[in-house]
Amino acid sequence: MVWCRSCGVLRVMRQQRSGHIINISSVAGVVGFKHCAAYAASKFAIEGLSLSVAAEVERFGIKITLVEPGFFRTDLLDDQNVRWPSNAIEDYAAEGNVQDTWSAYNGTQQGDPAKLGDALVKIARMENPPKLFVAGSDALTAIAPAVEERLQAMRAHEELSKSTDGSF
């Protein structure tokens, strides 16, 4: 298990006082999308795990890069690789079904997996790799406004947030 503190790759990296782990998340790990909750939850988990472990292992010379790719032209959405849900919930019918929403992207993704591979090799060779790498112009287009929206929400309610501090 990679994340086990006493075994696996982290043990070796701690012993050598160096290493670099590249974890693949997704735009869905930053931005919530309709018909994507379970996938997004797994990617949000990778985000939290990566950021937390990075804080723990940085002092040992171990670097972690979290990659947030957009859509890349892979077979992920090919019908032979996906089990589309067969049940429909009337309340969501107007939004369309999951298969229609996501299968339309199959074969039309603008990201080139080979170019992503090249970028990851460049990152792996960097002395000071980024902690976060957003891969693809579509990912940048989706993530930047989502991050800005969160910052605006934090700023808009800053005083209310501070009001929860105790005066012990």
PDB file of C-alpha atoms in Angstrom:
ATOM      1  CA  MET A   1       0.000   0.000   0.000  1.00  0.00           C
ATOM      2  CA  VAL A   2       1.538   3.276  -1.091  1.00  0.00           C
ATOM      3  CA  TRP A   3       0.222   5.315   1.826  1.00  0.00           C
ATOM      4  CA  CYS A   4       1.212   2.918   4.591  1.00  0.00           C
ATOM      5  CA  ARG A   5       3.725   4.792   6.749  1.00  0.00           C
ATOM      6  CA  SER A   6       5.696   1.698   7.717  1.00  0.00           C
ATOM      7  CA  CYS A   7       5.705  -0.231   4.450  1.00  0.00           C
ATOM      8  CA  GLY A   8       5.857   0.153   0.709  1.00  0.00           C
ATOM      9  CA  VAL A   9       7.175   2.975  -1.351  1.00  0.00           C
ATOM     10  CA  LEU A  10       7.017   5.661   1.355  1.00  0.00           C
ATOM     11  CA  ARG A  11       9.305   3.620   3.605  1.00  0.00           C
ATOM     12  CA  VAL A  12      11.875   3.383   0.809  1.00  0.00           C
ATOM     13  CA  MET A  13      11.525   7.067  -0.066  1.00  0.00           C
ATOM     14  CA  ARG A  14      11.939   8.086   3.577  1.00  0.00           C
ATOM     15  CA  GLN A  15      15.077   5.946   3.844  1.00  0.00           C
ATOM     16  CA  GLN A  16      16.597   7.548   0.749  1.00  0.00           C
ATOM     17  CA  ARG A  17      15.300  10.996   1.769  1.00  0.00           C
ATOM     18  CA  SER A  18      13.918  11.600  -1.684  1.00  0.00           C
ATOM     19  CA  GLY A  19      11.143  10.614  -4.030  1.00  0.00           C
ATOM     20  CA  HIS A  20       8.290  11.919  -6.068  1.00  0.00           C
ATOM     21  CA  ILE A  21       4.735  10.615  -6.152  1.00  0.00           C
ATOM     22  CA  ILE A  22       2.399  11.749  -8.922  1.00  0.00           C
ATOM     23  CA  ASN A  23      -1.278  11.230  -8.103  1.00  0.00           C
ATOM     24  CA  ILE A  24      -3.926  11.546 -10.779  1.00  0.00           C
ATOM     25  CA  SER A  25      -7.126  13.233  -9.708  1.00  0.00           C
ATOM     26  CA  SER A  26      -9.512  14.979 -12.108  1.00  0.00           C
ATOM     27  CA  VAL A  27     -11.321  18.209 -12.762  1.00  0.00           C
ATOM     28  CA  ALA A  28     -14.109  16.318 -10.994  1.00  0.00           C
ATOM     29  CA  GLY A  29     -11.946  16.425  -7.843  1.00  0.00           C
ATOM     30  CA  VAL A  30     -12.350  20.205  -7.783  1.00  0.00           C
ATOM     31  CA  VAL A  31     -15.627  20.923  -9.573  1.00  0.00           C
ATOM     32  CA  GLY A  32     -18.896  19.109  -8.931  1.00  0.00           C
ATOM     33  CA  PHE A  33     -20.666  17.903 -12.065  1.00  0.00           C
ATOM     34  CA  LYS A  34     -24.158  16.507 -12.535  1.00  0.00           C
ATOM     35  CA  HIS A  35     -24.389  12.748 -12.851  1.00  0.00           C
ATOM     36  CA  CYS A  36     -20.867  12.354 -11.474  1.00  0.00           C
ATOM     37  CA  ALA A  37     -21.130  12.248  -7.677  1.00  0.00           C
ATOM     38  CA  ALA A  38     -19.453   8.896  -6.965  1.00  0.00           C
ATOM     39  CA  TYR A  39     -16.579   9.569  -9.364  1.00  0.00           C
ATOM     40  CA  ALA A  40     -16.159  13.100  -7.981  1.00  0.00           C
ATOM     41  CA  ALA A  41     -16.157  11.784  -4.407  1.00  0.00           C
ATOM     42  CA  SER A  42     -13.300   9.422  -5.210  1.00  0.00           C
ATOM     43  CA  LYS A  43     -11.336  12.240  -6.859  1.00  0.00           C
ATOM     44  CA  PHE A  44     -12.004  14.677  -3.998  1.00  0.00           C
ATOM     45  CA  ALA A  45     -10.629  11.933  -1.716  1.00  0.00           C
ATOM     46  CA  ILE A  46      -7.438  11.731  -3.776  1.00  0.00           C
ATOM     47  CA  GLU A  47      -7.082  15.492  -3.448  1.00  0.00           C
ATOM     48  CA  GLY A  48      -7.362  15.404   0.345  1.00  0.00           C
ATOM     49  CA  LEU A  49      -5.155  12.356   0.700  1.00  0.00           C
ATOM     50  CA  SER A  50      -2.447  13.787  -1.552  1.00  0.00           C
ATOM     51  CA  LEU A  51      -2.378  17.198   0.118  1.00  0.00           C
ATOM     52  CA  SER A  52      -2.312  15.680   3.609  1.00  0.00           C
ATOM     53  CA  VAL A  53       0.402  13.142   2.866  1.00  0.00           C
ATOM     54  CA  ALA A  54       2.434  15.812   1.047  1.00  0.00           C
ATOM     55  CA  ALA A  55       2.474  17.863   4.253  1.00  0.00           C
ATOM     56  CA  GLU A  56       3.644  14.800   6.210  1.00  0.00           C
ATOM     57  CA  VAL A  57       6.448  13.679   3.893  1.00  0.00           C
ATOM     58  CA  GLU A  58       7.845  16.940   2.537  1.00  0.00           C
ATOM     59  CA  ARG A  59      10.394  17.083   5.401  1.00  0.00           C
ATOM     60  CA  PHE A  60      11.827  13.774   4.152  1.00  0.00           C
ATOM     61  CA  GLY A  61      12.538  15.184   0.694  1.00  0.00           C
ATOM     62  CA  ILE A  62       9.490  13.444  -0.792  1.00  0.00           C
ATOM     63  CA  LYS A  63       7.446  15.469  -3.239  1.00  0.00           C
ATOM     64  CA  ILE A  64       3.872  14.873  -4.302  1.00  0.00           C
ATOM     65  CA  THR A  65       2.318  16.313  -7.440  1.00  0.00           C
ATOM     66  CA  LEU A  66      -1.450  16.259  -7.694  1.00  0.00           C
ATOM     67  CA  VAL A  67      -2.602  16.178 -11.330  1.00  0.00           C
ATOM     68  CA  GLU A  68      -6.057  17.458 -12.234  1.00  0.00           C
ATOM     69  CA  PRO A  69      -6.661  16.501 -15.867  1.00  0.00           C
ATOM     70  CA  GLY A  70      -9.621  17.513 -17.945  1.00  0.00           C
ATOM     71  CA  PHE A  71     -11.023  15.278 -20.673  1.00  0.00           C
ATOM     72  CA  PHE A  72      -8.421  13.179 -22.455  1.00  0.00           C
ATOM     73  CA  ARG A  73      -9.157  10.986 -25.442  1.00  0.00           C
ATOM     74  CA  THR A  74      -9.061   7.611 -23.733  1.00  0.00           C
ATOM     75  CA  ASP A  75     -11.488   4.698 -23.730  1.00  0.00           C
ATOM     76  CA  LEU A  76     -12.861   5.607 -20.292  1.00  0.00           C
ATOM     77  CA  LEU A  77     -16.292   6.498 -21.709  1.00  0.00           C
ATOM     78  CA  ASP A  78     -16.398   3.736 -24.305  1.00  0.00           C
ATOM     79  CA  ASP A  79     -19.570   1.658 -23.882  1.00  0.00           C
ATOM     80  CA  GLN A  80     -17.539  -1.499 -23.218  1.00  0.00           C
ATOM     81  CA  ASN A  81     -15.849   0.212 -20.225  1.00  0.00           C
ATOM     82  CA  VAL A  82     -18.875   1.829 -18.616  1.00  0.00           C
ATOM     83  CA  ARG A  83     -21.874   0.422 -16.814  1.00  0.00           C
ATOM     84  CA  TRP A  84     -24.557   3.017 -17.260  1.00  0.00           C
ATOM     85  CA  PRO A  85     -27.337   3.045 -14.656  1.00  0.00           C
ATOM     86  CA  SER A  86     -30.595   1.595 -15.875  1.00  0.00           C
ATOM     87  CA  ASN A  87     -32.913   3.098 -13.289  1.00  0.00           C
ATOM     88  CA  ALA A  88     -34.302   6.578 -13.738  1.00  0.00           C
ATOM     89  CA  ILE A  89     -35.588   8.961 -11.113  1.00  0.00           C
ATOM     90  CA  GLU A  90     -38.505  11.027 -12.336  1.00  0.00           C
ATOM     91  CA  ASP A  91     -37.377  14.169 -10.484  1.00  0.00           C
ATOM     92  CA  TYR A  92     -34.178  14.272 -12.561  1.00  0.00           C
ATOM     93  CA  ALA A  93     -35.660  13.319 -15.934  1.00  0.00           C
ATOM     94  CA  ALA A  94     -35.678  16.894 -17.268  1.00  0.00           C
ATOM     95  CA  GLU A  95     -31.863  17.071 -16.894  1.00  0.00           C
ATOM     96  CA  GLY A  96     -31.352  14.089 -19.168  1.00  0.00           C
ATOM     97  CA  ASN A  97     -29.866  10.748 -18.291  1.00  0.00           C
ATOM     98  CA  VAL A  98     -26.328   9.908 -17.282  1.00  0.00           C
ATOM     99  CA  GLN A  99     -25.491   7.980 -20.439  1.00  0.00           C
ATOM    100  CA  ASP A 100     -26.615  10.783 -22.760  1.00  0.00           C
ATOM    101  CA  THR A 101     -24.704  13.342 -20.689  1.00  0.00           C
ATOM    102  CA  TRP A 102     -21.336  11.568 -20.602  1.00  0.00           C
ATOM    103  CA  SER A 103     -21.258   9.299 -23.664  1.00  0.00           C
ATOM    104  CA  ALA A 104     -21.377  12.354 -25.920  1.00  0.00           C
ATOM    105  CA  TYR A 105     -17.792  13.121 -24.857  1.00  0.00           C
ATOM    106  CA  ASN A 106     -16.456   9.738 -25.987  1.00  0.00           C
ATOM    107  CA  GLY A 107     -14.044  10.247 -28.867  1.00  0.00           C
ATOM    108  CA  THR A 108     -14.351  14.030 -28.779  1.00  0.00           C
ATOM    109  CA  GLN A 109     -12.076  14.817 -25.832  1.00  0.00           C
ATOM    110  CA  GLN A 110      -9.458  17.408 -26.757  1.00  0.00           C
ATOM    111  CA  GLY A 111      -6.731  16.151 -24.419  1.00  0.00           C
ATOM    112  CA  ASP A 112      -3.995  13.994 -25.946  1.00  0.00           C
ATOM    113  CA  PRO A 113      -2.875  11.237 -23.522  1.00  0.00           C
ATOM    114  CA  ALA A 114       0.588  11.071 -25.137  1.00  0.00           C
ATOM    115  CA  LYS A 115       1.096  14.799 -24.549  1.00  0.00           C
ATOM    116  CA  LEU A 116      -0.049  14.413 -20.949  1.00  0.00           C
ATOM    117  CA  GLY A 117       2.483  11.612 -20.591  1.00  0.00           C
ATOM    118  CA  ASP A 118       5.207  13.908 -21.926  1.00  0.00           C
ATOM    119  CA  ALA A 119       4.188  16.635 -19.470  1.00  0.00           C
ATOM    120  CA  LEU A 120       4.262  14.162 -16.563  1.00  0.00           C
ATOM    121  CA  VAL A 121       7.752  13.009 -17.553  1.00  0.00           C
ATOM    122  CA  LYS A 122       8.863  16.670 -17.538  1.00  0.00           C
ATOM    123  CA  ILE A 123       7.317  17.134 -14.095  1.00  0.00           C
ATOM    124  CA  ALA A 124       8.968  13.954 -12.812  1.00  0.00           C
ATOM    125  CA  ARG A 125      12.361  15.310 -13.914  1.00  0.00           C
ATOM    126  CA  MET A 126      11.933  18.691 -12.229  1.00  0.00           C
ATOM    127  CA  GLU A 127      13.996  19.442  -9.167  1.00  0.00           C
ATOM    128  CA  ASN A 128      11.096  21.467  -7.777  1.00  0.00           C
ATOM    129  CA  PRO A 129       7.955  19.978  -9.324  1.00  0.00           C
ATOM    130  CA  PRO A 130       4.596  21.656  -8.882  1.00  0.00           C
ATOM    131  CA  LYS A 131       2.416  20.473  -6.026  1.00  0.00           C
ATOM    132  CA  LEU A 132      -0.558  20.912  -8.357  1.00  0.00           C
ATOM    133  CA  PHE A 133      -0.736  20.523 -12.119  1.00  0.00           C
ATOM    134  CA  VAL A 134      -3.933  21.300 -14.007  1.00  0.00           C
ATOM    135  CA  ALA A 135      -3.749  19.383 -17.299  1.00  0.00           C
ATOM    136  CA  GLY A 136      -5.612  20.650 -20.332  1.00  0.00           C
ATOM    137  CA  SER A 137      -7.143  23.936 -21.368  1.00  0.00           C
ATOM    138  CA  ASP A 138     -10.597  22.538 -20.573  1.00  0.00           C
ATOM    139  CA  ALA A 139      -9.417  21.787 -17.036  1.00  0.00           C
ATOM    140  CA  LEU A 140      -8.112  25.331 -16.621  1.00  0.00           C
ATOM    141  CA  THR A 141     -11.405  26.703 -17.938  1.00  0.00           C
ATOM    142  CA  ALA A 142     -13.431  24.627 -15.457  1.00  0.00           C
ATOM    143  CA  ILE A 143     -11.216  24.838 -12.370  1.00  0.00           C
ATOM    144  CA  ALA A 144     -10.277  28.536 -12.311  1.00  0.00           C
ATOM    145  CA  PRO A 145     -13.858  29.836 -11.913  1.00  0.00           C
ATOM    146  CA  ALA A 146     -14.660  27.159  -9.334  1.00  0.00           C
ATOM    147  CA  VAL A 147     -11.672  28.186  -7.218  1.00  0.00           C
ATOM    148  CA  GLU A 148     -12.528  31.854  -7.628  1.00  0.00           C
ATOM    149  CA  GLU A 149     -16.141  31.167  -6.604  1.00  0.00           C
ATOM    150  CA  ARG A 150     -14.917  29.481  -3.409  1.00  0.00           C
ATOM    151  CA  LEU A 151     -12.647  32.431  -2.636  1.00  0.00           C
ATOM    152  CA  GLN A 152     -15.526  34.853  -3.186  1.00  0.00           C
ATOM    153  CA  ALA A 153     -17.762  32.811  -0.860  1.00  0.00           C
ATOM    154  CA  MET A 154     -15.063  32.814   1.815  1.00  0.00           C
ATOM    155  CA  ARG A 155     -14.541  36.571   1.498  1.00  0.00           C
ATOM    156  CA  ALA A 156     -18.287  37.303   1.471  1.00  0.00           C
ATOM    157  CA  HIS A 157     -18.759  35.509   4.780  1.00  0.00           C
ATOM    158  CA  GLU A 158     -15.414  36.260   6.398  1.00  0.00           C
ATOM    159  CA  GLU A 159     -16.904  38.060   9.397  1.00  0.00           C
ATOM    160  CA  LEU A 160     -19.428  35.294  10.002  1.00  0.00           C
ATOM    161  CA  SER A 161     -16.621  32.743   9.803  1.00  0.00           C
ATOM    162  CA  LYS A 162     -14.560  34.688  12.339  1.00  0.00           C
ATOM    163  CA  SER A 163     -17.587  35.010  14.609  1.00  0.00           C
ATOM    164  CA  THR A 164     -17.393  31.308  15.378  1.00  0.00           C
ATOM    165  CA  ASP A 165     -14.084  31.709  17.238  1.00  0.00           C
ATOM    166  CA  GLY A 166     -14.335  31.293  20.986  1.00  0.00           C
ATOM    167  CA  SER A 167     -13.353  33.903  23.538  1.00  0.00           C
ATOM    168  CA  PHE A 168     -12.034  31.495  26.115  1.00  0.00           C
TER     169      PHE A 168
END
